[in-house]
Amino acid sequence: NYLKTWLENNPSYSTLKEIKTHSRTIREFEKLNGGNMTRMDTNLSDTVMQMFLAALRANPEDADLHTVVGVLHHLSDNYDMAIEHFSKGCKLRPNDPYLWNKLGATQANSSRSKMAVGAYQRALGLKQNYMRARTNLAIAYANQDMHDKACVHYLKALRQNAEAAHVWGYLKISLSSVGRGDLIPLVERRDVGAFEKHFRF
């Protein structure tokens, strides 16, 4: 509903005939369902997608529109189309680390971890302390059984936030995978500094 409202109030697109038509359709859904958003989720999502595609046809060089359409495709598990739109968004706005991270996450979710590594590296090149991209990069390495590299990036992420319990959990799995069960006690102690003797990070 937020996306629909944003598009309806964007002066660049609110006057488009297709946007107005789809907006009326959504209002009719709301009336028929008594405002019950749960019952109209599928119809709403499809209609919102059509609204943004109409806006994209009017302005295919808008990175924000490609990002939203990419997110909508991702939410519906249409990863190929999501990757296509995130890739276009990255070409249009190459200095956006968050967009590169979205591209990487979608590639990883569609079993393309090797490709995801490149996207996460671009994100980190633009924002070195981007912890989510750092953690995602580590996971992408782990998914390729490159657990030594995964450990290094998990530790870099934990150096930023040693309270991230989920990252400690991921690190524990990778340590076990490389036969370093002897380091598990350091994980239990949440002692990031103690790992400096064993990994360069």
Short mmCIF file of C-alpha atoms in Angstrom, two decimals:
data_model
loop_
_atom_site.label_atom_id
_atom_site.label_comp_id
_atom_site.label_asym_id
_atom_site.label_seq_id
_atom_site.Cartn_x
_atom_site.Cartn_y
_atom_site.Cartn_z
CA ASN A 1 0.00 0.00 0.00
CA TYR A 2 2.93 2.35 0.72
CA LEU A 3 4.34 1.72 -2.76
CA LYS A 4 0.98 2.44 -4.37
CA THR A 5 0.67 5.69 -2.42
CA TRP A 6 4.22 6.72 -3.32
CA LEU A 7 3.56 6.24 -7.02
CA GLU A 8 0.18 7.97 -6.91
CA ASN A 9 1.77 11.01 -5.27
CA ASN A 10 4.87 11.14 -7.44
CA PRO A 11 4.36 14.07 -9.83
CA SER A 12 6.37 12.29 -12.53
CA TYR A 13 3.93 9.39 -12.71
CA SER A 14 0.67 10.26 -10.96
CA THR A 15 -0.84 11.70 -14.14
CA LEU A 16 -0.22 8.59 -16.27
CA LYS A 17 -3.49 7.11 -17.51
CA GLU A 18 -2.49 3.55 -16.57
CA ILE A 19 -1.56 4.61 -13.03
CA LYS A 20 -4.94 6.26 -12.55
CA THR A 21 -6.73 3.19 -13.90
CA HIS A 22 -4.88 0.80 -11.59
CA SER A 23 -5.45 3.14 -8.64
CA ARG A 24 -9.20 3.01 -9.26
CA THR A 25 -9.00 -0.78 -9.47
CA ILE A 26 -7.32 -0.96 -6.06
CA ARG A 27 -9.91 1.35 -4.51
CA GLU A 28 -12.63 -0.93 -5.87
CA PHE A 29 -10.88 -3.98 -4.33
CA GLU A 30 -10.76 -2.16 -1.00
CA LYS A 31 -14.49 -1.41 -1.10
CA LEU A 32 -15.44 -4.95 -2.11
CA ASN A 33 -13.30 -6.47 0.64
CA GLY A 34 -14.23 -4.00 3.31
CA GLY A 35 -10.65 -2.88 3.66
CA ASN A 36 -9.52 -6.44 4.42
CA MET A 37 -5.98 -6.32 3.01
CA THR A 38 -5.33 -10.01 3.68
CA ARG A 39 -8.07 -11.08 1.29
CA MET A 40 -6.84 -8.79 -1.46
CA ASP A 41 -3.08 -9.24 -1.09
CA THR A 42 -2.63 -11.17 -4.36
CA ASN A 43 -4.76 -8.81 -6.41
CA LEU A 44 -3.15 -5.80 -4.78
CA SER A 45 0.39 -7.06 -5.49
CA ASP A 46 -0.44 -7.77 -9.13
CA THR A 47 -2.03 -4.35 -9.57
CA VAL A 48 0.83 -2.52 -7.86
CA MET A 49 3.26 -4.39 -10.12
CA GLN A 50 1.30 -3.24 -13.18
CA MET A 51 1.39 0.33 -11.89
CA PHE A 52 5.18 0.29 -11.57
CA LEU A 53 5.65 -1.41 -14.93
CA ALA A 54 3.55 1.34 -16.50
CA ALA A 55 5.76 3.93 -14.84
CA LEU A 56 8.84 2.11 -16.13
CA ARG A 57 7.52 2.17 -19.66
CA ALA A 58 7.21 5.93 -19.30
CA ASN A 59 10.70 6.30 -17.81
CA PRO A 60 12.97 3.23 -18.19
CA GLU A 61 15.95 5.19 -16.85
CA ASP A 62 14.54 5.52 -13.30
CA ALA A 63 16.69 3.40 -10.96
CA ASP A 64 14.12 3.69 -8.15
CA LEU A 65 11.45 2.10 -10.31
CA HIS A 66 13.76 -0.76 -11.29
CA THR A 67 14.54 -1.29 -7.62
CA VAL A 68 10.88 -1.49 -6.60
CA VAL A 69 10.00 -3.82 -9.48
CA GLY A 70 13.01 -5.95 -8.53
CA VAL A 71 11.79 -6.17 -4.94
CA LEU A 72 8.27 -7.10 -6.06
CA HIS A 73 9.62 -9.85 -8.31
CA HIS A 74 11.86 -11.09 -5.49
CA LEU A 75 8.90 -11.28 -3.10
CA SER A 76 7.06 -13.44 -5.62
CA ASP A 77 10.16 -15.68 -6.06
CA ASN A 78 10.61 -14.55 -9.66
CA TYR A 79 14.36 -14.26 -9.22
CA ASP A 80 15.34 -13.99 -12.88
CA MET A 81 13.20 -10.89 -13.38
CA ALA A 82 14.32 -9.47 -10.03
CA ILE A 83 17.97 -9.85 -11.06
CA GLU A 84 17.24 -8.22 -14.40
CA HIS A 85 15.74 -5.15 -12.77
CA PHE A 86 18.31 -4.87 -9.98
CA SER A 87 21.06 -5.15 -12.61
CA LYS A 88 19.50 -2.32 -14.60
CA GLY A 89 19.21 -0.30 -11.42
CA CYS A 90 22.90 -0.86 -10.67
CA LYS A 91 23.87 0.31 -14.15
CA LEU A 92 21.81 3.45 -13.70
CA ARG A 93 23.05 4.08 -10.14
CA PRO A 94 26.43 2.31 -9.87
CA ASN A 95 27.45 4.04 -6.64
CA ASP A 96 24.56 2.71 -4.56
CA PRO A 97 25.88 -0.01 -2.19
CA TYR A 98 22.38 -0.98 -1.04
CA LEU A 99 21.28 -1.70 -4.58
CA TRP A 100 24.35 -3.88 -5.20
CA ASN A 101 23.54 -5.76 -1.99
CA LYS A 102 19.97 -6.35 -3.18
CA LEU A 103 21.32 -7.72 -6.45
CA GLY A 104 23.70 -10.02 -4.59
CA ALA A 105 21.01 -11.25 -2.21
CA THR A 106 18.72 -12.13 -5.11
CA GLN A 107 21.51 -13.93 -6.94
CA ALA A 108 22.34 -15.88 -3.78
CA ASN A 109 18.69 -16.78 -3.15
CA SER A 110 18.52 -18.23 -6.64
CA SER A 111 21.57 -20.48 -6.10
CA ARG A 112 23.99 -18.13 -7.88
CA SER A 113 26.37 -17.54 -4.99
CA LYS A 114 29.40 -17.15 -7.26
CA MET A 115 27.74 -14.23 -9.04
CA ALA A 116 26.57 -12.81 -5.71
CA VAL A 117 30.16 -12.51 -4.49
CA GLY A 118 30.88 -9.89 -7.15
CA ALA A 119 27.80 -7.84 -6.25
CA TYR A 120 28.62 -7.90 -2.52
CA GLN A 121 32.20 -6.88 -3.24
CA ARG A 122 30.92 -3.91 -5.22
CA ALA A 123 28.70 -2.96 -2.28
CA LEU A 124 31.62 -3.18 0.15
CA GLY A 125 33.85 -1.24 -2.22
CA LEU A 126 31.37 1.60 -1.94
CA LYS A 127 30.69 1.22 1.78
CA GLN A 128 33.41 -0.68 3.63
CA ASN A 129 31.54 -0.87 6.94
CA TYR A 130 28.33 -2.24 5.38
CA MET A 131 27.84 -5.13 7.80
CA ARG A 132 24.89 -6.74 6.06
CA ALA A 133 26.80 -6.95 2.77
CA ARG A 134 29.85 -8.27 4.64
CA THR A 135 27.78 -11.01 6.27
CA ASN A 136 26.07 -11.81 2.99
CA LEU A 137 29.47 -12.10 1.31
CA ALA A 138 30.57 -14.58 3.98
CA ILE A 139 27.41 -16.63 3.47
CA ALA A 140 27.99 -16.64 -0.30
CA TYR A 141 31.47 -18.05 0.26
CA ALA A 142 30.13 -20.63 2.70
CA ASN A 143 27.52 -21.71 0.15
CA GLN A 144 30.41 -22.52 -2.21
CA ASP A 145 32.23 -24.48 0.52
CA MET A 146 34.85 -21.73 0.72
CA HIS A 147 34.66 -21.70 4.50
CA ASP A 148 38.10 -20.22 5.16
CA LYS A 149 37.07 -17.07 3.31
CA ALA A 150 33.68 -17.20 4.97
CA CYS A 151 35.32 -17.21 8.42
CA VAL A 152 37.40 -14.15 7.57
CA HIS A 153 34.36 -12.12 6.53
CA TYR A 154 32.23 -13.32 9.45
CA LEU A 155 34.99 -12.12 11.75
CA LYS A 156 35.20 -8.77 9.96
CA ALA A 157 31.45 -8.39 10.48
CA LEU A 158 31.73 -9.38 14.14
CA ARG A 159 34.47 -6.83 14.64
CA GLN A 160 31.82 -4.25 13.77
CA ASN A 161 29.16 -5.81 15.98
CA ALA A 162 30.21 -8.54 18.39
CA GLU A 163 26.61 -8.84 19.62
CA ALA A 164 25.36 -10.27 16.31
CA ALA A 165 24.36 -13.73 17.57
CA HIS A 166 23.35 -15.00 14.13
CA VAL A 167 26.81 -14.23 12.72
CA TRP A 168 28.47 -16.12 15.56
CA GLY A 169 26.22 -19.05 14.65
CA TYR A 170 27.29 -18.89 11.00
CA LEU A 171 30.94 -18.66 12.05
CA LYS A 172 30.57 -21.75 14.22
CA ILE A 173 29.25 -23.73 11.24
CA SER A 174 32.12 -22.62 8.98
CA LEU A 175 34.72 -23.37 11.64
CA SER A 176 33.33 -26.89 11.96
CA SER A 177 33.43 -27.25 8.17
CA VAL A 178 37.16 -26.48 8.02
CA GLY A 179 38.01 -28.78 10.91
CA ARG A 180 38.60 -26.01 13.44
CA GLY A 181 36.36 -27.32 16.17
CA ASP A 182 39.14 -26.33 18.58
CA LEU A 183 38.10 -22.69 18.05
CA ILE A 184 34.46 -23.23 19.01
CA PRO A 185 35.15 -22.21 22.65
CA LEU A 186 36.16 -18.77 21.34
CA VAL A 187 32.78 -18.54 19.66
CA GLU A 188 31.07 -19.45 22.93
CA ARG A 189 33.05 -16.67 24.65
CA ARG A 190 32.23 -14.20 21.85
CA ASP A 191 35.92 -13.29 21.79
CA VAL A 192 36.59 -11.70 18.39
CA GLY A 193 40.12 -10.58 19.25
CA ALA A 194 41.23 -14.11 20.12
CA PHE A 195 40.69 -15.13 16.48
CA GLU A 196 43.48 -12.83 15.31
CA LYS A 197 45.97 -15.61 16.06
CA HIS A 198 44.19 -17.88 13.61
CA PHE A 199 42.78 -15.65 10.83
CA ARG A 200 43.91 -12.47 9.15
CA PHE A 201 40.96 -10.08 9.25
#
